Amino acid sequence: MEAWEERVADRAIDKQLEAANDHDSARCRILLLGPGDSGKSTIFKQAKLIFGQGFTKTELAAYTQSIRVGVVVGIRELVAASDNLGRSDAAYKIDDALSFVKARILSLANDAPLKPEVAADISSLWTDNALKKTFEARAPFQISDSLNHFLDRV
């Protein structure tokens, strides 16, 4: 009787393993490689929107905060890049009338909240042609390609 119970248990285990194998074979695994800001995580976010239930309010709040921080960090990097390029080419030098605005932006912490007065400063700076020209020359400074999209909407 004991051998029979072992065979029953063995068959049950085999069925469980086969079911788990069938379940795993139905999955598709993808390995995405690439440099930072190349869109790897965006693919998963898009898949979640298309095939999943969408984002929770908590996730949306976190993404909103992340975008706001990205705008502050991005404008600071852009202003610093403009200063760097402006030393050798006046076309990249931000208008002197914006020097106080520029100083306020450069004094912000990376995690500074995007308050209305900060947004107004960012909008003022983004109207400057030198800053837009700097954005076109952003490659050596690792400034996000999508920064202009957000700066246009601040």
Tab-separated table of C-alpha atoms in Angstrom, residues 63-73 110 112-114:
chain	number	residue	atom	x	y	z
A	63	TYR	CA	5.205	60.100	-11.792
A	64	THR	CA	3.988	63.699	-11.522
A	65	GLN	CA	6.542	64.422	-8.810
A	66	SER	CA	9.260	62.722	-10.849
A	67	ILE	CA	8.438	64.876	-13.883
A	68	ARG	CA	8.455	68.061	-11.796
A	69	VAL	CA	11.847	67.179	-10.330
A	70	GLY	CA	13.073	66.361	-13.837
A	71	VAL	CA	12.006	69.793	-15.084
A	72	VAL	CA	13.852	71.577	-12.256
A	73	VAL	CA	16.988	69.457	-12.705
A	110	ASN	CA	17.393	69.241	-7.261
A	112	ALA	CA	12.868	71.794	-5.116
A	113	PRO	CA	9.094	71.859	-5.506
A	114	LEU	CA	7.785	73.317	-8.737
